[in-house]
Structures are given as C-alpha cells and as structure tokens.
PDB file of C-alpha atoms in Angstrom:
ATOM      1  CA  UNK A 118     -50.373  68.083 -19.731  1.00  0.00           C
ATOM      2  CA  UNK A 119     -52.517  69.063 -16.611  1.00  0.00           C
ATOM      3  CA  UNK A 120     -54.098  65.218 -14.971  1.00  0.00           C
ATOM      4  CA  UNK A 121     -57.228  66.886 -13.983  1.00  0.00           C
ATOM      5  CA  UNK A 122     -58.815  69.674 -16.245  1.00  0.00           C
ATOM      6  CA  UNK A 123     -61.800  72.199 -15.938  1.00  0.00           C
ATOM      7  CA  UNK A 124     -63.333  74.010 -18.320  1.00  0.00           C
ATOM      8  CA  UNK A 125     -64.197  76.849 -18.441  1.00  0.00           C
ATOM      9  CA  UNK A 126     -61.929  78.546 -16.853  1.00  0.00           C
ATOM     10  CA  UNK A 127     -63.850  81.429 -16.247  1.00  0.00           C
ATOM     11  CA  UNK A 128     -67.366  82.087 -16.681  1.00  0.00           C
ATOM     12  CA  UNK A 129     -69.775  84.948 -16.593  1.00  0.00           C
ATOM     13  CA  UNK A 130     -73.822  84.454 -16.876  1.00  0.00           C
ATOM     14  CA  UNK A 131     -76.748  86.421 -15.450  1.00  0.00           C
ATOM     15  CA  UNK A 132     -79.881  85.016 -13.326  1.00  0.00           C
ATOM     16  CA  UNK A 133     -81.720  82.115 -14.867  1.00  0.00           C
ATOM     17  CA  UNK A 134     -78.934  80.777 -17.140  1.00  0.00           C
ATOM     18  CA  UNK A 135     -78.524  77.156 -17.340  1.00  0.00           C
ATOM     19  CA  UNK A 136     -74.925  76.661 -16.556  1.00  0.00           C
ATOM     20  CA  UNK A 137     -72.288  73.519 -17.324  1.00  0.00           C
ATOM     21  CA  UNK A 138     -69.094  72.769 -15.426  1.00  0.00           C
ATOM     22  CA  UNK A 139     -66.826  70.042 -17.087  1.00  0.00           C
ATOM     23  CA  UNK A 140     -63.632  68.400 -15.750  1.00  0.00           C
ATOM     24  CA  UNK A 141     -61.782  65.859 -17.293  1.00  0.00           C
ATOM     25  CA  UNK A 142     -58.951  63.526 -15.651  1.00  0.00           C
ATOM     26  CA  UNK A 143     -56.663  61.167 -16.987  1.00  0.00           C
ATOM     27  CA  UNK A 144     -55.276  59.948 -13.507  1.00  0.00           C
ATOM     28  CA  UNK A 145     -57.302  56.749 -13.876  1.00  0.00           C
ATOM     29  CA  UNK A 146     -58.880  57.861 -10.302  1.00  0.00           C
ATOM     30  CA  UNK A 147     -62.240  56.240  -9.966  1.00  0.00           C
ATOM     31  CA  UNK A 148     -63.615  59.010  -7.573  1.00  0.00           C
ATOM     32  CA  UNK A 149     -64.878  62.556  -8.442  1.00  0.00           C
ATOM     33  CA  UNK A 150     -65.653  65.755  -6.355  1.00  0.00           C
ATOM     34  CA  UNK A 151     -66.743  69.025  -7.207  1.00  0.00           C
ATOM     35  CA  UNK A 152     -65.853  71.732  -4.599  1.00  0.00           C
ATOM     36  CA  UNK A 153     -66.697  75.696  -4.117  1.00  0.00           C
ATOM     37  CA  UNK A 154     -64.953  78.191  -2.448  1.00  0.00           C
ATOM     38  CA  UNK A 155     -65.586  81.413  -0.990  1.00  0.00           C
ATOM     39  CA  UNK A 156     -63.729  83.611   1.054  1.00  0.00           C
ATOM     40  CA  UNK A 157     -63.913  83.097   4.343  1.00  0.00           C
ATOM     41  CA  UNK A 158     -65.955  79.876   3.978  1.00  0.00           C
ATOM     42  CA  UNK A 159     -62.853  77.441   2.884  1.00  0.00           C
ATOM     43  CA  UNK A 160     -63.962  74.653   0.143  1.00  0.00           C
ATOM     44  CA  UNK A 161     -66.928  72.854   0.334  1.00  0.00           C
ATOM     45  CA  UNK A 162     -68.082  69.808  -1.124  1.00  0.00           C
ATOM     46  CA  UNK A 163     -70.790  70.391  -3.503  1.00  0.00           C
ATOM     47  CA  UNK A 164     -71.083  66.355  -5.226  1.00  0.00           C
ATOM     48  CA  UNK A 165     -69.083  63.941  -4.963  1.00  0.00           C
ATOM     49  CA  UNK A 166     -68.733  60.416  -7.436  1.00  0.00           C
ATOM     50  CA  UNK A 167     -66.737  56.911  -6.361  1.00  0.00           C
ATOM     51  CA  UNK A 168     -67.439  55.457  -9.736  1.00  0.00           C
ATOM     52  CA  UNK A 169     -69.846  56.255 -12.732  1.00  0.00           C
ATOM     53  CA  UNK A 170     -73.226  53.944 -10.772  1.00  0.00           C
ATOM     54  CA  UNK A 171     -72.468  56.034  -7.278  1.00  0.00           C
ATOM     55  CA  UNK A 172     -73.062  59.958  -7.240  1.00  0.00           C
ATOM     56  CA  UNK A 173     -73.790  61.393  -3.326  1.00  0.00           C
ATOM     57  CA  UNK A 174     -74.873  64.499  -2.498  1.00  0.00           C
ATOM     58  CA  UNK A 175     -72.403  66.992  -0.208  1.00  0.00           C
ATOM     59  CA  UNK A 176     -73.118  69.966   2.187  1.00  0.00           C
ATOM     60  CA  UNK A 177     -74.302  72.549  -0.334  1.00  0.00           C
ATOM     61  CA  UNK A 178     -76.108  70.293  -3.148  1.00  0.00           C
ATOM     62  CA  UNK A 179     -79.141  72.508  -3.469  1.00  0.00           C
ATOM     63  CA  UNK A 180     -79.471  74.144  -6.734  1.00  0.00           C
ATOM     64  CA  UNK A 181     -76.723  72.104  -8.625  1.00  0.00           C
ATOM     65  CA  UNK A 182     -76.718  68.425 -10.378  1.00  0.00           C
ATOM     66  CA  UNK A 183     -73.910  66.328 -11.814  1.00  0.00           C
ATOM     67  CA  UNK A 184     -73.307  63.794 -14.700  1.00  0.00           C
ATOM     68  CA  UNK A 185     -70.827  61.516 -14.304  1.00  0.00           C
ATOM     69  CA  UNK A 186     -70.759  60.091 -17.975  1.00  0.00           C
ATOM     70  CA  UNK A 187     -67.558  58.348 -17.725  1.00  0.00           C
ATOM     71  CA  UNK A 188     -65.071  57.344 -15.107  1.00  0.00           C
ATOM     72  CA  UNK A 189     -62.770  59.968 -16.754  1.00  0.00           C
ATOM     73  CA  UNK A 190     -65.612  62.993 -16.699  1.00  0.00           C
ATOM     74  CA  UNK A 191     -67.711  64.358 -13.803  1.00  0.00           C
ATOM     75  CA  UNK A 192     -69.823  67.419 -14.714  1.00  0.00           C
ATOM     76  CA  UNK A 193     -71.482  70.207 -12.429  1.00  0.00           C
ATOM     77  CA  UNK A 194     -74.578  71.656 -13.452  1.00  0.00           C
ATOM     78  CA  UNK A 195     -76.394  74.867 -12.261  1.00  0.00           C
ATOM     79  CA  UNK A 196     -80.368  74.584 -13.518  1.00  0.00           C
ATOM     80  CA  UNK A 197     -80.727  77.872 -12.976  1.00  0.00           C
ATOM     81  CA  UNK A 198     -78.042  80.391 -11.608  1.00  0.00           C
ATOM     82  CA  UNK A 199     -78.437  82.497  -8.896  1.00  0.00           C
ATOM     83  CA  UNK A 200     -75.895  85.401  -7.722  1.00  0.00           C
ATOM     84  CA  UNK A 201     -75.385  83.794  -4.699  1.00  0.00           C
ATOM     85  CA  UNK A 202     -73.639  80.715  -6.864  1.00  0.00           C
ATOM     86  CA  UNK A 203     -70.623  83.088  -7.756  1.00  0.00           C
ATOM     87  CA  UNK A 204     -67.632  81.437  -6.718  1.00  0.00           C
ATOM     88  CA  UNK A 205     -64.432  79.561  -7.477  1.00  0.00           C
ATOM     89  CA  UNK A 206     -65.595  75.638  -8.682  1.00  0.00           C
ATOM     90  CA  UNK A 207     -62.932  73.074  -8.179  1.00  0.00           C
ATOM     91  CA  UNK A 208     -62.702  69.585  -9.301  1.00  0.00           C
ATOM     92  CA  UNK A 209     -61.068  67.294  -7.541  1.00  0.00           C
ATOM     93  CA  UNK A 210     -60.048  63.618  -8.005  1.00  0.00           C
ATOM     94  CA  UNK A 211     -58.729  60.826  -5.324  1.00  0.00           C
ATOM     95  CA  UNK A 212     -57.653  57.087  -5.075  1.00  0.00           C
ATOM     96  CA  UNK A 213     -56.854  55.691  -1.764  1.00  0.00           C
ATOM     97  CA  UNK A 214     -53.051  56.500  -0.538  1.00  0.00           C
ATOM     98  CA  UNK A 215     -50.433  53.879   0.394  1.00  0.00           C
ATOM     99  CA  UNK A 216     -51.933  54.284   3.873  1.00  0.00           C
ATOM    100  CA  UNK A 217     -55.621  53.886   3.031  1.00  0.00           C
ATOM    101  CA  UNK A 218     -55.848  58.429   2.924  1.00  0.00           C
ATOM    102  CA  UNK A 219     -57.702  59.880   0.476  1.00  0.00           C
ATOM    103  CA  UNK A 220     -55.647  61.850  -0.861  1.00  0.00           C
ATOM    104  CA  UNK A 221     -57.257  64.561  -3.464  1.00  0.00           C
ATOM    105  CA  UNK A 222     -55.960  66.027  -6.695  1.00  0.00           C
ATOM    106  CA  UNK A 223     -57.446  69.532  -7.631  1.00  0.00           C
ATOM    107  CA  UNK A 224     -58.095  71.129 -11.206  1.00  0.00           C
ATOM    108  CA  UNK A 225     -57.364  74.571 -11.593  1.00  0.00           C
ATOM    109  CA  UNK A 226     -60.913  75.673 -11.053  1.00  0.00           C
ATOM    110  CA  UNK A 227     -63.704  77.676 -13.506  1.00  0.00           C
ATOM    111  CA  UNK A 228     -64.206  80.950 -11.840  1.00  0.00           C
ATOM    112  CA  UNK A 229     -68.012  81.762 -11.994  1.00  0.00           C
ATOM    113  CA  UNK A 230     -69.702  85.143 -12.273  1.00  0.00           C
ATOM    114  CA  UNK A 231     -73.619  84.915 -11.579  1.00  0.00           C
ATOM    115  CA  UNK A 232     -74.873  88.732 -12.241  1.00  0.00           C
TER     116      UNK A 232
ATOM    117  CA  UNK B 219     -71.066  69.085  11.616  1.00  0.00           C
ATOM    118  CA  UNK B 220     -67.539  68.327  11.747  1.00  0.00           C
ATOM    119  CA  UNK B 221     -65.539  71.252  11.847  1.00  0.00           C
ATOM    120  CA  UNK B 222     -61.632  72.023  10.980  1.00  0.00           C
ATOM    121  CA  UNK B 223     -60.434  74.833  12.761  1.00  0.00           C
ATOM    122  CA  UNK B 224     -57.778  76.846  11.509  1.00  0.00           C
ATOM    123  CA  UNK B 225     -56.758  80.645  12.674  1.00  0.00           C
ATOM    124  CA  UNK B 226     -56.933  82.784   9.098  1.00  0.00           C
ATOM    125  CA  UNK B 227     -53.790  84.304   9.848  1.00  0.00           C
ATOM    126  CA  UNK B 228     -51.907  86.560   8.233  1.00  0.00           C
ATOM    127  CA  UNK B 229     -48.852  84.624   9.670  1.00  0.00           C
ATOM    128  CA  UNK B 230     -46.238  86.358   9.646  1.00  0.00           C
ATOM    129  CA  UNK B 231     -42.260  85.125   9.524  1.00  0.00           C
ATOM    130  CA  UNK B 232     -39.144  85.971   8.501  1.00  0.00           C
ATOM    131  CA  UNK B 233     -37.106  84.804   5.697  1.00  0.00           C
ATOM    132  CA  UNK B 234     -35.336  81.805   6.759  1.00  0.00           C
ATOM    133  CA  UNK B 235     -37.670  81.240  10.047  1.00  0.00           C
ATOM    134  CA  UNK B 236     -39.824  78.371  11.078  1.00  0.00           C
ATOM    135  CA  UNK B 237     -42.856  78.956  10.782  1.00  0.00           C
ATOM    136  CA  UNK B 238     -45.482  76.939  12.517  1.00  0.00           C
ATOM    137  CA  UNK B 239     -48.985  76.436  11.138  1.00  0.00           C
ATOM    138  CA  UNK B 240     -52.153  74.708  13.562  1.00  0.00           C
ATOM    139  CA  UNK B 241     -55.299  73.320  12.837  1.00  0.00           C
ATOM    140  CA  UNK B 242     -57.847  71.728  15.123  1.00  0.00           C
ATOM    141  CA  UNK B 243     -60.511  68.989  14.322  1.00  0.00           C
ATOM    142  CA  UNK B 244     -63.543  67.670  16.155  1.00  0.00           C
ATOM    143  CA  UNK B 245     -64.314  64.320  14.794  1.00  0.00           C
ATOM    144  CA  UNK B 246     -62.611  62.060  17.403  1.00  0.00           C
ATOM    145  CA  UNK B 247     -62.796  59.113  15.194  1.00  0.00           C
ATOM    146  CA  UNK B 248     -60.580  60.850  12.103  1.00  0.00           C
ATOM    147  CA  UNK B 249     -57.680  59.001  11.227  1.00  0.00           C
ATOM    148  CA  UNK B 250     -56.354  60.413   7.768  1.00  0.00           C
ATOM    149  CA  UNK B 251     -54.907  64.223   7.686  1.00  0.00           C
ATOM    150  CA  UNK B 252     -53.550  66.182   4.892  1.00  0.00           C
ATOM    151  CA  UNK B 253     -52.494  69.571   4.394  1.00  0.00           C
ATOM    152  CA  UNK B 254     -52.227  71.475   1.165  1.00  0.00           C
ATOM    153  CA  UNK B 255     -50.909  74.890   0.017  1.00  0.00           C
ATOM    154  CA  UNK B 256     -52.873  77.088  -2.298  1.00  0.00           C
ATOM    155  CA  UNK B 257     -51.748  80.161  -4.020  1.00  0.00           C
ATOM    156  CA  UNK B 258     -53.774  83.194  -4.542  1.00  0.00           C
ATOM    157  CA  UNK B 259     -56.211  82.193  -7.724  1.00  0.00           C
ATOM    158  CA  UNK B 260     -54.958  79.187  -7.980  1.00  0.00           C
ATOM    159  CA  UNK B 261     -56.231  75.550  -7.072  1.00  0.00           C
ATOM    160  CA  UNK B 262     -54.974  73.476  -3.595  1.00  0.00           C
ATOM    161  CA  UNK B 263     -51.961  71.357  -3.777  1.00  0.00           C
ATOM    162  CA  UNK B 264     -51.302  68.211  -1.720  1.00  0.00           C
ATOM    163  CA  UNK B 265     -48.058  68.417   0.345  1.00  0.00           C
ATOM    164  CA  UNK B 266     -48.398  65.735   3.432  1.00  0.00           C
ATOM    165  CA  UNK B 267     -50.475  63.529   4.555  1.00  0.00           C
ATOM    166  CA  UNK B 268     -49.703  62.261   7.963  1.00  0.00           C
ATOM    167  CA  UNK B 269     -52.111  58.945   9.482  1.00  0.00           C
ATOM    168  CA  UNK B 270     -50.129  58.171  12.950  1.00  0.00           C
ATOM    169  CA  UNK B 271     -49.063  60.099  15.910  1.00  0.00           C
ATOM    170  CA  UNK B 272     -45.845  62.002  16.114  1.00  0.00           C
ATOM    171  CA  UNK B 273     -44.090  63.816  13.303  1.00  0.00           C
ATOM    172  CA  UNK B 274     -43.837  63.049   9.474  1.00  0.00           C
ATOM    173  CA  UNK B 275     -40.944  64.953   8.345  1.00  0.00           C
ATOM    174  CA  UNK B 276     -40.679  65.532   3.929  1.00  0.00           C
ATOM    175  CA  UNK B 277     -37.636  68.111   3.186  1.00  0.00           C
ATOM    176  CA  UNK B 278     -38.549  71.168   4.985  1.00  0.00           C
ATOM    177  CA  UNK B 279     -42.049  70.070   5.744  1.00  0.00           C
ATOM    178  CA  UNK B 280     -43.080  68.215   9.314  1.00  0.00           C
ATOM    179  CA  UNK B 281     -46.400  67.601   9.655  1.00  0.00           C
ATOM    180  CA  UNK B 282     -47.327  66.890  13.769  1.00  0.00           C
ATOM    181  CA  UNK B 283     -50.324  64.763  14.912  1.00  0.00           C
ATOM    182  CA  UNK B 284     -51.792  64.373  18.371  1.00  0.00           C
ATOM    183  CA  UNK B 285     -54.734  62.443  17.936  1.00  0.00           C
ATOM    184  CA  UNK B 286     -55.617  62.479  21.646  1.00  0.00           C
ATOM    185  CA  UNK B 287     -55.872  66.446  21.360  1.00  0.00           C
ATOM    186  CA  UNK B 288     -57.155  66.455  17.815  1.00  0.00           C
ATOM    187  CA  UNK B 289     -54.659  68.704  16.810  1.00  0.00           C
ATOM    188  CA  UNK B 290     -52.563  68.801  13.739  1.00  0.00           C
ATOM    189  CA  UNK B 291     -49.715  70.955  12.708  1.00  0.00           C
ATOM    190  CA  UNK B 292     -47.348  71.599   9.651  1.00  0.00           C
ATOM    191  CA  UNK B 293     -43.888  73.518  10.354  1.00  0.00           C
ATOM    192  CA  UNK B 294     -41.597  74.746   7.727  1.00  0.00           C
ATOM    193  CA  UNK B 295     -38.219  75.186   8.257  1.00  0.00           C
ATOM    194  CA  UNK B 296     -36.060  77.676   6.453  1.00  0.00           C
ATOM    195  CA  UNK B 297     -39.093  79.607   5.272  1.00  0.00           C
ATOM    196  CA  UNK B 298     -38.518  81.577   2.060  1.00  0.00           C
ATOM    197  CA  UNK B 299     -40.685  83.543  -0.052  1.00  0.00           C
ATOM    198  CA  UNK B 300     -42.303  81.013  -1.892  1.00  0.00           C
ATOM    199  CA  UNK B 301     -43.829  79.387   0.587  1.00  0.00           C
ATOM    200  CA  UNK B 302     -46.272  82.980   1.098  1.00  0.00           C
ATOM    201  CA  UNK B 303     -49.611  80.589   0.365  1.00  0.00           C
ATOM    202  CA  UNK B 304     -53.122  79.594   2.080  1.00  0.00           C
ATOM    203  CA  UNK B 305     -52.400  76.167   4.024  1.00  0.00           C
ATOM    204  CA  UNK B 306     -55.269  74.207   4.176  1.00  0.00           C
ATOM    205  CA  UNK B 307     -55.684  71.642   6.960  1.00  0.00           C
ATOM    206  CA  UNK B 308     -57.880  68.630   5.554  1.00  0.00           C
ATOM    207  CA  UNK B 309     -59.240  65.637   7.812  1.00  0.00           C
ATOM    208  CA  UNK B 310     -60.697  62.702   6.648  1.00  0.00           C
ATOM    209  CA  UNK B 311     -64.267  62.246   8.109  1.00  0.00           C
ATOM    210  CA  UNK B 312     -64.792  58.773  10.203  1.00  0.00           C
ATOM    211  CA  UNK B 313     -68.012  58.462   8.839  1.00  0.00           C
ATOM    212  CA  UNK B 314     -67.208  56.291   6.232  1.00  0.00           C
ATOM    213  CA  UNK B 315     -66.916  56.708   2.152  1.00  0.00           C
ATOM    214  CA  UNK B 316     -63.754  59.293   2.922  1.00  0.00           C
ATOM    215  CA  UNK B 317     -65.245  62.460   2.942  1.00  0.00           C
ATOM    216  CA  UNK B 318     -62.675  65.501   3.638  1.00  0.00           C
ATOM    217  CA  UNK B 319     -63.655  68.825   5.365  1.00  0.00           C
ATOM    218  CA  UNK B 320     -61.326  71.174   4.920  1.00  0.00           C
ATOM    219  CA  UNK B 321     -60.429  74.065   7.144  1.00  0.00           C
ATOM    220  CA  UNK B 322     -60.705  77.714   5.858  1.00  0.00           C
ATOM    221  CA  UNK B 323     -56.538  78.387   5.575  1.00  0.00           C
ATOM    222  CA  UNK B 324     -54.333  80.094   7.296  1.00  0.00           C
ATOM    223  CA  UNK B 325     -52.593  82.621   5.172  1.00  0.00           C
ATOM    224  CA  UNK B 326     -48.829  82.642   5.174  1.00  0.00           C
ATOM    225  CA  UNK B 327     -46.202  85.755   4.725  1.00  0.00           C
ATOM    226  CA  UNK B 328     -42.536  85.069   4.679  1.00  0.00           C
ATOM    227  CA  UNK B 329     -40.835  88.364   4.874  1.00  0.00           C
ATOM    228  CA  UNK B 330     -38.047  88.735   2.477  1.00  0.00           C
TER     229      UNK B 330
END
C-alpha cells in the first residue's frame, strides 16, 4: 500500500466551485506540504504543516486554505476555483534525515482541471 | 527569493554513457541537497541527498557538492533507458523551519 495517498486523482470543476484536496499518510511523518506544478515553473510550495497546532503559508498561498485535522491528514482547499489553479497538486510528507535533511516523500498527485 | 537553477534540458546520452546533470543555488547559507527523479505524470522520487562537500556515491548515482560555488551535481553511470526522467535539484533553505525550493528539472534522454 502507497505511504502517502491523494485523492482525487483527477479532478475536473468549472469557475466558482468549492474544491477539496485530501492526502492521507501512514509514514508517521509529523510534517505536511502541499505542492503545485506547472510546466516550466517546477513545484511550488503552496502550505506547508510541522504538526496539527503549526500550518505556514508558502509562495503561492493566495486563493487556497488547508485543514490539517490529524497528524495523518493535511487537506488543500480551493474557496473558489479559478482557471488559472489548473495544475498537478502534490502532497508531500518529511521527517528529518539521519543527517538533520529534510528529506520529502511525494503522493502521486490529483490532477486538477479548472474550466 | 532563493532560486535553484537548473538547465531544462533535453539531455541527451547514449545508452551506457555518463551522463552528468547540474544545478545551481543562491542561498549561501544552504546546507541540505537532494535530488529526485520524476517520470512523466507521475510524482518526484527521492534518490540522494548529499549534506558535505565532495561526492556521495549510491550504485550508479554520485551526487557532487561544492558549497563554495553553490553548485550541485548528480552523474549516472552506465545510463540505460530507464533512467529517461525529470531530475529535480532540491536545496534546503537556511532560513530556518526546512523549507525546500526546488529547481524546474532537467529532462533526461538515454538513447537506446
């Protein structure tokens, strides 16, 4: 069984819609990111959680929130989607490396469709 | 804005070849580098981390760090077709609570 899980996998919606990403881990990581990706633009870090009391904002917050409702679940949510949201979401999960690194563990990713 | 530089390829190399993958980074203080391979569609996969200067070698993966030049590099030896993947180049920001930037990928074509 995958350690980090996103669901949906893929996802159309039009303008407006009120949107939920989920992932799910069973690493036993304490911290939580949510990632996009576009071409040309690499990922970029949307939210990011180091345990269910601490949620920080990344580069591209505007126009998404997140619930961390246990230290096993961290969900992305779009208020209301624009086109310009389209993208491939990734989850992503870390605990410090033997070396102090933080080393990140990536879900498969919910493909989103804003029309 | 820290930035990861990375040239978006295509790289090209023969089957069996080295090939030889850079990355450059701007945030002096950066002590913590990764790289990770990611198929087309599908998500990023850790394969090194490297934290101290000189080379970190893991089967037919070295991963090269020159802190001094910021600079960061991942060769493969005996390149076959399965290694044909995005390789991301990820540094740790200095900044405190681990944040990663990640380069854009170079894109990698081993020639059967």
């Amino acid at each position: 069984d995958a350690d980090v899980t996103q669901t949906p996998r893929n996802r159309i919606t039009k303008t407006g819609k009120r949107i939920m990403l989920e992932c799910s881990q069973t690493k036993g990581h304490d911290r939580m990111y949510w990632y996009r990706q576009d071409p040309g633009l690499g990922l970029r870090l949307i939210y990011y959680s180091f345990d269910v009391k601490d949620i920080n904002k990344g580069e591209i917050s505007d126009g998404y929130s997140v619930s961390r409702q246990a230290q096993a679940k961290f969900s992305l949510s779009l208020e209301s989607a624009i086109p310009n949201q389209t993208a491939l979401y990734f989850c992503a999960t870390s605990e410090p490396g033997t070396s102090g690194g933080n080393e990140q563990f990536f879900g498969p990713g919910t493909r989103l469709t804003v029309l | 804005q820290k930035e990861v530089e990375q040239n978006s390829g295509p790289l090209s190399v023969p089957e069996g070849a080295i090939a030889s993958l850079n990355c450059t980074y701007s945030d002096r203080g950066s002590q913590s580098f990764f790289w990770y391979r990611q198929y087309s569609g599908k998500s990023p996969e850790l394969i090194m981390s490297i934290y101290s200067n000189g080379d970190k070698e893991d089967g037919r993966f070295t991963a090269q760090l020159n802190k001094a030049s910021q600079y960061v590099s991942l060769l493969i030896r005996d390149s076959q077709p399965s290694d044909s993947a995005t390789y991301l180049c990820a540094v740790e920001d200095s900044g405190g609570y681990q944040k990663v930037t990640f380069g854009t990928g170079t894109k990698l074509q081993v020639i059967p």
